[in-house]
Amino acid sequence: MKTIQGPAIFLAQFLGDEPPFDSLGHLAQWAAGLGYKGLQLPTAPRLFDLQQAAASQQYCDDVKALLARHGLQVTELSTHLQGQLIAVHPAYDALFDGFAPEQVRGDPAARTAWATQQLLWAAIASQRLGLQAHVTFSGALAWPYLYPWPQRPAGLVETAFAELAKRWLPILDAFDAAGVDLCYELHPGEDLHDGVTFERFLAAVHDHPRASILYDPSHFVLQQLDYLAFIDIYHARIKAFHVKDAEFRPSGRQGVYGGYGDWQDRAGRFRSLGDGQIDFKAIFSKLAQYDFPGWAVLEWECCLKHPEDGAAEGARFIRDHIIRVAEHAFDDFAGSAVDQDQIHHLLGLGPARD
């Protein structure tokens, strides 16, 4: 069995203009001071130059050395924003243009081409860094049609997933060539948001060996999906893990759709670790049972608590939940050497034969 690595922290929610949140060096010193051992790096130009990382082994070695000086490792690179732009329904063009550089805004085809190149660079950069997994979003073409009213025309969802697969297959192949798993965060707003949609995508990409899952139970609580049974079903494809808490408190006025409320007013809310409803003891136990090979990475999002408090508490929380797995069975002390003849005798089968 494998012991989960950690604690680690996703830096996306902590980037800022003032120290210690203004540079990778400052963030590394801050995170190490809180007890983190790994950093999941968003590929924002101010933090990590994705194009240079794809072109230069020296650049990647320098990043690794910078983190090593603080006792840290890169856990995964993140292209969540770029992955979102691989597929955008026209209803969201104006909103998602803000994720893209100015030169491709207002041009969906150019924006998708830019995002695709970013993912291709991410595959090479991940390989240069010696990483096993990469995390991203799938993007969405069918999301506006999630609820079947008005009635969806026959073939709409199938066509959307066929197009999504067409766009992602060359990227998945690039990650396969790099020896890196491509992990989709199953997230509302993405066409891949639960087990059923992941299976639909998996079929469309012909069970591609690199199509994997970033497991984040908070999104499943808000959907009222069984996040523990999910691990039992999909553990072979879970290659990354966001440790994020959530709560769901429905009322006579609202449920999973939230009534267009702000985060504080919704029935389903993200919370700091330990403040929500998720059974992390059971999650860490299941992941240990299934030999999850990766890192436990804090993704902090909370509508109430200060992020710096959430980060400090999160390192302790993850460290306390990681299970150092046993090296041998607990009842080995009671074992005794038995040869094949004895086994046959115990079963009443007579002497063993060669």
mmCIF file of C-alpha atoms in Angstrom:
data_model
loop_
_atom_site.group_PDB
_atom_site.id
_atom_site.type_symbol
_atom_site.label_atom_id
_atom_site.label_comp_id
_atom_site.label_asym_id
_atom_site.label_seq_id
_atom_site.Cartn_x
_atom_site.Cartn_y
_atom_site.Cartn_z
ATOM 1 C CA MET A 1 0.000 0.000 0.000
ATOM 2 C CA LYS A 2 1.010 3.636 -0.531
ATOM 3 C CA THR A 3 0.964 6.499 1.951
ATOM 4 C CA ILE A 4 -0.641 9.626 0.492
ATOM 5 C CA GLN A 5 1.806 12.498 0.078
ATOM 6 C CA GLY A 6 1.184 15.848 1.709
ATOM 7 C CA PRO A 7 0.189 18.255 2.909
ATOM 8 C CA ALA A 8 0.230 20.399 -0.238
ATOM 9 C CA ILE A 9 -1.588 23.579 -1.243
ATOM 10 C CA PHE A 10 -3.034 24.924 -4.504
ATOM 11 C CA LEU A 11 -1.768 28.493 -4.867
ATOM 12 C CA ALA A 12 -4.458 29.899 -7.186
ATOM 13 C CA GLN A 13 -6.572 31.422 -4.408
ATOM 14 C CA PHE A 14 -3.574 33.043 -2.725
ATOM 15 C CA LEU A 15 -1.960 35.030 -5.538
ATOM 16 C CA GLY A 16 -1.774 38.750 -4.783
ATOM 17 C CA ASP A 17 0.196 41.931 -5.329
ATOM 18 C CA GLU A 18 1.723 42.153 -1.847
ATOM 19 C CA PRO A 19 4.276 39.871 -0.171
ATOM 20 C CA PRO A 20 4.194 36.992 0.598
ATOM 21 C CA PHE A 21 1.673 36.362 -2.174
ATOM 22 C CA ASP A 22 3.354 38.213 -5.036
ATOM 23 C CA SER A 23 5.961 35.713 -6.266
ATOM 24 C CA LEU A 24 6.732 32.015 -6.268
ATOM 25 C CA GLY A 25 9.707 32.498 -3.975
ATOM 26 C CA HIS A 26 7.685 34.401 -1.384
ATOM 27 C CA LEU A 27 4.767 31.959 -1.616
ATOM 28 C CA ALA A 28 7.126 29.014 -1.187
ATOM 29 C CA GLN A 29 8.594 30.505 1.977
ATOM 30 C CA TRP A 30 5.098 31.248 3.314
ATOM 31 C CA ALA A 31 3.722 27.783 2.528
ATOM 32 C CA ALA A 32 6.742 26.006 3.980
ATOM 33 C CA GLY A 33 6.358 28.039 7.147
ATOM 34 C CA LEU A 34 2.835 26.661 7.526
ATOM 35 C CA GLY A 35 4.064 23.085 7.201
ATOM 36 C CA TYR A 36 3.262 22.333 3.561
ATOM 37 C CA LYS A 37 5.462 19.933 1.616
ATOM 38 C CA GLY A 38 4.125 20.496 -1.902
ATOM 39 C CA LEU A 39 2.737 23.238 -4.131
ATOM 40 C CA GLN A 40 0.199 22.828 -6.918
ATOM 41 C CA LEU A 41 1.108 25.606 -9.338
ATOM 42 C CA PRO A 42 -1.395 27.543 -11.444
ATOM 43 C CA THR A 43 0.234 28.347 -14.770
ATOM 44 C CA ALA A 44 -0.339 32.079 -14.434
ATOM 45 C CA PRO A 45 2.479 34.035 -16.126
ATOM 46 C CA ARG A 46 3.267 35.938 -12.938
ATOM 47 C CA LEU A 47 3.969 32.655 -11.158
ATOM 48 C CA PHE A 48 5.074 30.101 -13.773
ATOM 49 C CA ASP A 49 6.046 30.670 -17.403
ATOM 50 C CA LEU A 50 4.440 27.717 -19.179
ATOM 51 C CA GLN A 51 5.948 28.404 -22.594
ATOM 52 C CA GLN A 52 9.443 28.727 -21.160
ATOM 53 C CA ALA A 53 8.968 25.579 -19.060
ATOM 54 C CA ALA A 54 8.045 23.635 -22.189
ATOM 55 C CA ALA A 55 11.157 24.916 -23.998
ATOM 56 C CA SER A 56 13.767 24.861 -21.240
ATOM 57 C CA GLN A 57 14.821 22.067 -18.917
ATOM 58 C CA GLN A 58 16.992 24.618 -17.109
ATOM 59 C CA TYR A 59 13.949 26.751 -16.281
ATOM 60 C CA CYS A 60 12.166 23.709 -14.817
ATOM 61 C CA ASP A 61 15.256 22.704 -12.856
ATOM 62 C CA ASP A 62 15.485 26.239 -11.469
ATOM 63 C CA VAL A 63 11.857 26.117 -10.294
ATOM 64 C CA LYS A 64 12.449 22.755 -8.615
ATOM 65 C CA ALA A 65 15.605 24.075 -6.959
ATOM 66 C CA LEU A 66 13.814 27.185 -5.687
ATOM 67 C CA LEU A 67 11.147 25.067 -4.030
ATOM 68 C CA ALA A 68 13.661 22.525 -2.742
ATOM 69 C CA ARG A 69 15.398 25.292 -0.798
ATOM 70 C CA HIS A 70 12.179 25.502 1.229
ATOM 71 C CA GLY A 71 11.665 21.744 1.480
ATOM 72 C CA LEU A 72 8.918 21.805 -1.150
ATOM 73 C CA GLN A 73 8.036 19.952 -4.354
ATOM 74 C CA VAL A 74 5.764 20.703 -7.285
ATOM 75 C CA THR A 75 2.769 18.356 -6.990
ATOM 76 C CA GLU A 76 1.033 19.223 -10.272
ATOM 77 C CA LEU A 77 0.706 22.096 -12.697
ATOM 78 C CA SER A 78 -2.787 23.501 -13.180
ATOM 79 C CA THR A 79 -4.369 24.738 -16.414
ATOM 80 C CA HIS A 80 -7.901 25.141 -15.090
ATOM 81 C CA LEU A 81 -8.475 28.451 -16.872
ATOM 82 C CA GLN A 82 -6.950 27.287 -20.149
ATOM 83 C CA GLY A 83 -8.841 23.982 -20.019
ATOM 84 C CA GLN A 84 -12.069 25.928 -19.585
ATOM 85 C CA LEU A 85 -11.355 27.641 -22.898
ATOM 86 C CA ILE A 86 -10.958 24.417 -24.871
ATOM 87 C CA ALA A 87 -14.759 24.429 -25.188
ATOM 88 C CA VAL A 88 -16.990 27.449 -24.474
ATOM 89 C CA HIS A 89 -20.678 27.714 -25.272
ATOM 90 C CA PRO A 90 -21.472 31.048 -26.989
ATOM 91 C CA ALA A 91 -23.633 32.067 -24.024
ATOM 92 C CA TYR A 92 -20.443 32.370 -21.977
ATOM 93 C CA ASP A 93 -18.140 33.911 -24.585
ATOM 94 C CA ALA A 94 -18.021 37.372 -23.044
ATOM 95 C CA LEU A 95 -17.462 36.106 -19.507
ATOM 96 C CA PHE A 96 -14.751 33.595 -20.376
ATOM 97 C CA ASP A 97 -12.916 35.985 -22.693
ATOM 98 C CA GLY A 98 -11.416 37.412 -19.510
ATOM 99 C CA PHE A 99 -9.463 34.164 -19.047
ATOM 100 C CA ALA A 100 -7.702 34.635 -22.398
ATOM 101 C CA PRO A 101 -5.020 37.088 -23.576
ATOM 102 C CA GLU A 102 -6.279 40.211 -25.292
ATOM 103 C CA GLN A 103 -5.153 39.173 -28.759
ATOM 104 C CA VAL A 104 -7.662 36.277 -28.945
ATOM 105 C CA ARG A 105 -10.638 37.844 -27.180
ATOM 106 C CA GLY A 106 -13.730 38.076 -29.320
ATOM 107 C CA ASP A 107 -12.458 35.249 -31.547
ATOM 108 C CA PRO A 108 -13.638 31.866 -30.177
ATOM 109 C CA ALA A 109 -11.621 29.823 -32.682
ATOM 110 C CA ALA A 110 -8.402 31.697 -31.895
ATOM 111 C CA ARG A 111 -9.136 31.437 -28.175
ATOM 112 C CA THR A 112 -9.543 27.642 -28.406
ATOM 113 C CA ALA A 113 -6.326 27.362 -30.433
ATOM 114 C CA TRP A 114 -4.476 29.397 -27.794
ATOM 115 C CA ALA A 115 -5.859 27.182 -25.008
ATOM 116 C CA THR A 116 -4.915 24.025 -26.894
ATOM 117 C CA GLN A 117 -1.336 25.232 -27.269
ATOM 118 C CA GLN A 118 -1.232 25.973 -23.553
ATOM 119 C CA LEU A 119 -2.245 22.400 -22.743
ATOM 120 C CA LEU A 120 0.325 20.991 -25.169
ATOM 121 C CA TRP A 121 3.018 23.042 -23.458
ATOM 122 C CA ALA A 122 1.719 21.850 -20.086
ATOM 123 C CA ALA A 123 2.285 18.229 -21.089
ATOM 124 C CA ILE A 124 5.943 18.906 -21.925
ATOM 125 C CA ALA A 125 6.474 21.119 -18.871
ATOM 126 C CA SER A 126 5.018 18.442 -16.598
ATOM 127 C CA GLN A 127 7.391 15.893 -18.094
ATOM 128 C CA ARG A 128 10.376 18.204 -17.606
ATOM 129 C CA LEU A 129 9.397 18.647 -13.961
ATOM 130 C CA GLY A 130 9.121 14.897 -13.476
ATOM 131 C CA LEU A 131 5.422 15.051 -12.592
ATOM 132 C CA GLN A 132 2.970 12.169 -12.808
ATOM 133 C CA ALA A 133 -0.286 14.143 -13.128
ATOM 134 C CA HIS A 134 -1.710 17.427 -14.402
ATOM 135 C CA VAL A 135 -4.981 19.119 -13.355
ATOM 136 C CA THR A 136 -7.448 21.049 -15.499
ATOM 137 C CA PHE A 137 -11.078 21.700 -16.462
ATOM 138 C CA SER A 138 -12.830 20.139 -19.454
ATOM 139 C CA GLY A 139 -14.711 23.180 -20.719
ATOM 140 C CA ALA A 140 -18.369 22.946 -21.684
ATOM 141 C CA LEU A 141 -20.586 23.001 -24.748
ATOM 142 C CA ALA A 142 -23.665 21.265 -23.304
ATOM 143 C CA TRP A 143 -23.822 22.900 -19.854
ATOM 144 C CA PRO A 144 -26.626 25.398 -20.717
ATOM 145 C CA TYR A 145 -28.789 22.376 -21.546
ATOM 146 C CA LEU A 146 -28.189 20.589 -18.227
ATOM 147 C CA TYR A 147 -31.858 20.710 -17.239
ATOM 148 C CA PRO A 148 -34.064 19.081 -19.884
ATOM 149 C CA TRP A 149 -36.428 22.019 -20.335
ATOM 150 C CA PRO A 150 -37.157 23.029 -22.974
ATOM 151 C CA GLN A 151 -36.804 19.517 -24.323
ATOM 152 C CA ARG A 152 -33.399 18.872 -25.787
ATOM 153 C CA PRO A 153 -33.402 17.822 -29.434
ATOM 154 C CA ALA A 154 -32.236 14.266 -29.995
ATOM 155 C CA GLY A 155 -28.484 14.110 -30.549
ATOM 156 C CA LEU A 156 -27.602 17.452 -28.938
ATOM 157 C CA VAL A 157 -25.694 15.990 -25.969
ATOM 158 C CA GLU A 158 -24.096 13.288 -28.110
ATOM 159 C CA THR A 159 -22.841 15.887 -30.582
ATOM 160 C CA ALA A 160 -21.496 18.084 -27.787
ATOM 161 C CA PHE A 161 -19.489 15.223 -26.281
ATOM 162 C CA ALA A 162 -18.228 14.104 -29.677
ATOM 163 C CA GLU A 163 -16.912 17.633 -30.293
ATOM 164 C CA LEU A 164 -15.433 17.813 -26.793
ATOM 165 C CA ALA A 165 -13.627 14.523 -27.386
ATOM 166 C CA LYS A 166 -12.373 15.714 -30.778
ATOM 167 C CA ARG A 167 -10.777 18.750 -29.146
ATOM 168 C CA TRP A 168 -9.248 16.839 -26.240
ATOM 169 C CA LEU A 169 -7.942 13.715 -27.980
ATOM 170 C CA PRO A 170 -4.787 15.352 -29.415
ATOM 171 C CA ILE A 171 -4.101 16.836 -25.986
ATOM 172 C CA LEU A 172 -4.595 13.488 -24.258
ATOM 173 C CA ASP A 173 -2.212 11.924 -26.770
ATOM 174 C CA ALA A 174 0.375 14.609 -25.977
ATOM 175 C CA PHE A 175 0.091 13.842 -22.267
ATOM 176 C CA ASP A 176 0.400 10.148 -23.019
ATOM 177 C CA ALA A 177 3.598 10.807 -24.951
ATOM 178 C CA ALA A 178 4.864 12.777 -21.951
ATOM 179 C CA GLY A 179 3.930 9.995 -19.504
ATOM 180 C CA VAL A 180 1.582 12.241 -17.521
ATOM 181 C CA ASP A 181 -2.046 11.663 -16.475
ATOM 182 C CA LEU A 182 -4.488 14.436 -17.415
ATOM 183 C CA CYS A 183 -6.879 14.899 -14.501
ATOM 184 C CA TYR A 184 -10.190 16.657 -15.040
ATOM 185 C CA GLU A 185 -11.728 18.348 -12.027
ATOM 186 C CA LEU A 186 -15.376 17.273 -12.137
ATOM 187 C CA HIS A 187 -17.015 20.606 -11.501
ATOM 188 C CA PRO A 188 -20.392 22.266 -12.124
ATOM 189 C CA GLY A 189 -20.094 24.509 -15.155
ATOM 190 C CA GLU A 190 -18.023 21.873 -16.960
ATOM 191 C CA ASP A 191 -19.442 19.195 -19.222
ATOM 192 C CA LEU A 192 -17.501 16.768 -17.016
ATOM 193 C CA HIS A 193 -19.130 17.338 -13.633
ATOM 194 C CA ASP A 194 -20.079 13.892 -12.266
ATOM 195 C CA GLY A 195 -19.510 10.192 -12.840
ATOM 196 C CA VAL A 196 -22.051 9.849 -15.640
ATOM 197 C CA THR A 197 -20.583 12.710 -17.662
ATOM 198 C CA PHE A 198 -17.043 11.427 -17.096
ATOM 199 C CA GLU A 199 -18.099 8.005 -18.376
ATOM 200 C CA ARG A 200 -19.728 9.608 -21.415
ATOM 201 C CA PHE A 201 -16.508 11.488 -22.156
ATOM 202 C CA LEU A 202 -14.390 8.406 -21.521
ATOM 203 C CA ALA A 203 -16.403 6.484 -24.099
ATOM 204 C CA ALA A 204 -16.006 9.343 -26.589
ATOM 205 C CA VAL A 205 -12.205 9.325 -26.180
ATOM 206 C CA HIS A 206 -12.088 5.521 -26.496
ATOM 207 C CA ASP A 207 -11.154 4.895 -22.840
ATOM 208 C CA HIS A 208 -7.985 6.900 -23.272
ATOM 209 C CA PRO A 209 -5.466 5.708 -20.657
ATOM 210 C CA ARG A 210 -4.527 9.262 -19.637
ATOM 211 C CA ALA A 211 -8.102 10.522 -19.096
ATOM 212 C CA SER A 212 -8.157 10.779 -15.313
ATOM 213 C CA ILE A 213 -9.967 12.490 -12.455
ATOM 214 C CA LEU A 214 -9.080 15.236 -10.011
ATOM 215 C CA TYR A 215 -11.197 14.127 -7.049
ATOM 216 C CA ASP A 216 -12.780 17.035 -5.146
ATOM 217 C CA PRO A 217 -15.587 15.922 -2.810
ATOM 218 C CA SER A 218 -16.865 19.459 -2.225
ATOM 219 C CA HIS A 219 -18.452 19.578 -5.679
ATOM 220 C CA PHE A 220 -20.194 16.276 -5.029
ATOM 221 C CA VAL A 221 -21.711 17.486 -1.743
ATOM 222 C CA LEU A 222 -23.231 20.438 -3.578
ATOM 223 C CA GLN A 223 -24.696 18.027 -6.162
ATOM 224 C CA GLN A 224 -25.800 15.559 -3.449
ATOM 225 C CA LEU A 225 -23.701 12.806 -5.021
ATOM 226 C CA ASP A 226 -22.294 9.981 -2.870
ATOM 227 C CA TYR A 227 -18.651 11.055 -2.712
ATOM 228 C CA LEU A 228 -17.510 7.873 -0.942
ATOM 229 C CA ALA A 229 -19.170 5.482 -3.385
ATOM 230 C CA PHE A 230 -17.592 7.578 -6.152
ATOM 231 C CA ILE A 231 -14.139 6.480 -4.943
ATOM 232 C CA ASP A 232 -15.210 2.835 -4.997
ATOM 233 C CA ILE A 233 -16.394 3.185 -8.584
ATOM 234 C CA TYR A 234 -13.685 5.387 -10.100
ATOM 235 C CA HIS A 235 -10.579 4.875 -7.946
ATOM 236 C CA ALA A 236 -8.587 3.502 -10.890
ATOM 237 C CA ARG A 237 -8.977 6.871 -12.661
ATOM 238 C CA ILE A 238 -8.449 9.134 -9.619
ATOM 239 C CA LYS A 239 -4.930 10.508 -9.970
ATOM 240 C CA ALA A 240 -5.215 13.878 -8.150
ATOM 241 C CA PHE A 241 -6.992 15.029 -4.988
ATOM 242 C CA HIS A 242 -8.240 18.428 -3.824
ATOM 243 C CA VAL A 243 -8.964 18.480 -0.113
ATOM 244 C CA LYS A 244 -11.835 20.969 0.058
ATOM 245 C CA ASP A 245 -14.757 21.034 2.480
ATOM 246 C CA ALA A 246 -18.397 21.949 1.868
ATOM 247 C CA GLU A 247 -21.831 21.852 3.426
ATOM 248 C CA PHE A 248 -25.345 21.410 2.095
ATOM 249 C CA ARG A 249 -28.225 22.739 4.197
ATOM 250 C CA PRO A 250 -31.448 22.764 2.180
ATOM 251 C CA SER A 251 -34.530 24.561 3.415
ATOM 252 C CA GLY A 252 -38.150 25.000 2.471
ATOM 253 C CA ARG A 253 -37.002 27.777 0.158
ATOM 254 C CA GLN A 254 -33.965 26.381 -1.714
ATOM 255 C CA GLY A 255 -31.993 23.290 -2.606
ATOM 256 C CA VAL A 256 -29.165 22.397 -4.984
ATOM 257 C CA TYR A 257 -29.862 25.239 -7.442
ATOM 258 C CA GLY A 258 -29.391 27.916 -4.812
ATOM 259 C CA GLY A 259 -31.954 30.431 -6.020
ATOM 260 C CA TYR A 260 -29.267 32.584 -7.695
ATOM 261 C CA GLY A 261 -27.988 33.480 -4.231
ATOM 262 C CA ASP A 262 -24.502 34.648 -3.350
ATOM 263 C CA TRP A 263 -22.248 32.039 -1.777
ATOM 264 C CA GLN A 264 -23.122 33.029 1.791
ATOM 265 C CA ASP A 265 -26.832 32.606 1.064
ATOM 266 C CA ARG A 266 -26.783 29.306 -0.803
ATOM 267 C CA ALA A 267 -27.867 25.961 0.612
ATOM 268 C CA GLY A 268 -24.606 24.485 -0.719
ATOM 269 C CA ARG A 269 -21.471 26.353 0.326
ATOM 270 C CA PHE A 270 -17.727 25.725 0.256
ATOM 271 C CA ARG A 271 -16.090 25.851 3.692
ATOM 272 C CA SER A 272 -12.627 25.761 5.213
ATOM 273 C CA LEU A 273 -11.342 22.332 6.142
ATOM 274 C CA GLY A 274 -13.096 20.982 9.204
ATOM 275 C CA ASP A 275 -15.909 23.550 9.080
ATOM 276 C CA GLY A 276 -18.091 21.638 6.599
ATOM 277 C CA GLN A 277 -19.827 18.281 6.495
ATOM 278 C CA ILE A 278 -17.419 16.081 4.533
ATOM 279 C CA ASP A 279 -16.195 12.870 6.160
ATOM 280 C CA PHE A 280 -12.495 13.188 5.384
ATOM 281 C CA LYS A 281 -11.521 10.302 7.660
ATOM 282 C CA ALA A 282 -13.524 8.001 5.384
ATOM 283 C CA ILE A 283 -12.098 9.614 2.228
ATOM 284 C CA PHE A 284 -8.479 9.260 3.327
ATOM 285 C CA SER A 285 -9.191 5.668 4.390
ATOM 286 C CA LYS A 286 -10.642 4.769 0.995
ATOM 287 C CA LEU A 287 -7.832 6.438 -0.917
ATOM 288 C CA ALA A 288 -5.291 4.575 1.213
ATOM 289 C CA GLN A 289 -7.195 1.331 0.626
ATOM 290 C CA TYR A 290 -7.008 1.846 -3.140
ATOM 291 C CA ASP A 291 -3.338 2.909 -3.180
ATOM 292 C CA PHE A 292 -3.947 6.464 -4.366
ATOM 293 C CA PRO A 293 -0.521 7.449 -5.721
ATOM 294 C CA GLY A 294 -0.600 11.228 -5.369
ATOM 295 C CA TRP A 295 -0.794 14.258 -3.116
ATOM 296 C CA ALA A 296 -3.441 15.588 -0.747
ATOM 297 C CA VAL A 297 -3.704 19.206 -1.919
ATOM 298 C CA LEU A 298 -5.635 21.884 -0.059
ATOM 299 C CA GLU A 299 -7.864 23.965 -2.310
ATOM 300 C CA TRP A 300 -9.098 26.720 -0.059
ATOM 301 C CA GLU A 301 -12.452 28.330 -0.809
ATOM 302 C CA CYS A 302 -14.735 29.583 1.924
ATOM 303 C CA CYS A 303 -17.371 32.304 2.027
ATOM 304 C CA LEU A 304 -16.745 33.030 5.718
ATOM 305 C CA LYS A 305 -13.190 32.398 6.934
ATOM 306 C CA HIS A 306 -10.072 34.431 6.141
ATOM 307 C CA PRO A 307 -7.873 32.604 3.600
ATOM 308 C CA GLU A 308 -4.712 32.850 5.690
ATOM 309 C CA ASP A 309 -6.470 31.157 8.607
ATOM 310 C CA GLY A 310 -7.824 28.522 6.232
ATOM 311 C CA ALA A 311 -4.339 27.844 4.887
ATOM 312 C CA ALA A 312 -2.780 27.544 8.329
ATOM 313 C CA GLU A 313 -5.512 25.230 9.595
ATOM 314 C CA GLY A 314 -5.500 23.240 6.357
ATOM 315 C CA ALA A 315 -1.896 22.108 6.679
ATOM 316 C CA ARG A 316 -2.555 20.665 10.127
ATOM 317 C CA PHE A 317 -5.857 19.143 9.035
ATOM 318 C CA ILE A 318 -4.332 17.278 6.091
ATOM 319 C CA ARG A 319 -1.309 16.138 8.079
ATOM 320 C CA ASP A 320 -3.605 14.721 10.767
ATOM 321 C CA HIS A 321 -5.717 12.828 8.197
ATOM 322 C CA ILE A 322 -2.935 11.215 6.156
ATOM 323 C CA ILE A 323 -2.772 7.536 7.043
ATOM 324 C CA ARG A 324 0.713 6.042 7.254
ATOM 325 C CA VAL A 325 -0.148 2.682 5.771
ATOM 326 C CA ALA A 326 0.856 -0.606 7.360
ATOM 327 C CA GLU A 327 3.849 -2.495 5.977
ATOM 328 C CA HIS A 328 2.338 -5.893 6.788
ATOM 329 C CA ALA A 329 -1.012 -7.335 7.820
ATOM 330 C CA PHE A 330 -2.018 -6.685 11.425
ATOM 331 C CA ASP A 331 -2.515 -10.404 12.077
ATOM 332 C CA ASP A 332 0.820 -11.564 10.653
ATOM 333 C CA PHE A 333 1.986 -12.338 14.187
ATOM 334 C CA ALA A 334 -0.520 -15.195 14.312
ATOM 335 C CA GLY A 335 0.560 -16.699 11.013
ATOM 336 C CA SER A 336 2.453 -19.934 10.666
ATOM 337 C CA ALA A 337 4.281 -21.563 7.796
ATOM 338 C CA VAL A 338 2.041 -24.080 6.016
ATOM 339 C CA ASP A 339 3.132 -26.102 3.012
ATOM 340 C CA GLN A 340 0.905 -27.322 0.181
ATOM 341 C CA ASP A 341 0.539 -30.821 1.639
ATOM 342 C CA GLN A 342 -0.820 -29.334 4.862
ATOM 343 C CA ILE A 343 -3.262 -27.148 2.911
ATOM 344 C CA HIS A 344 -4.581 -30.197 1.069
ATOM 345 C CA HIS A 345 -4.845 -32.062 4.381
ATOM 346 C CA LEU A 346 -6.822 -29.211 5.924
ATOM 347 C CA LEU A 347 -9.236 -29.296 2.990
ATOM 348 C CA GLY A 348 -9.529 -33.087 3.015
ATOM 349 C CA LEU A 349 -8.057 -33.348 -0.468
ATOM 350 C CA GLY A 350 -5.302 -35.855 0.134
ATOM 351 C CA PRO A 351 -1.617 -35.360 -0.682
ATOM 352 C CA ALA A 352 -0.666 -32.515 -2.994
ATOM 353 C CA ARG A 353 0.555 -33.446 -6.447
ATOM 354 C CA ASP A 354 3.114 -31.646 -8.591
#
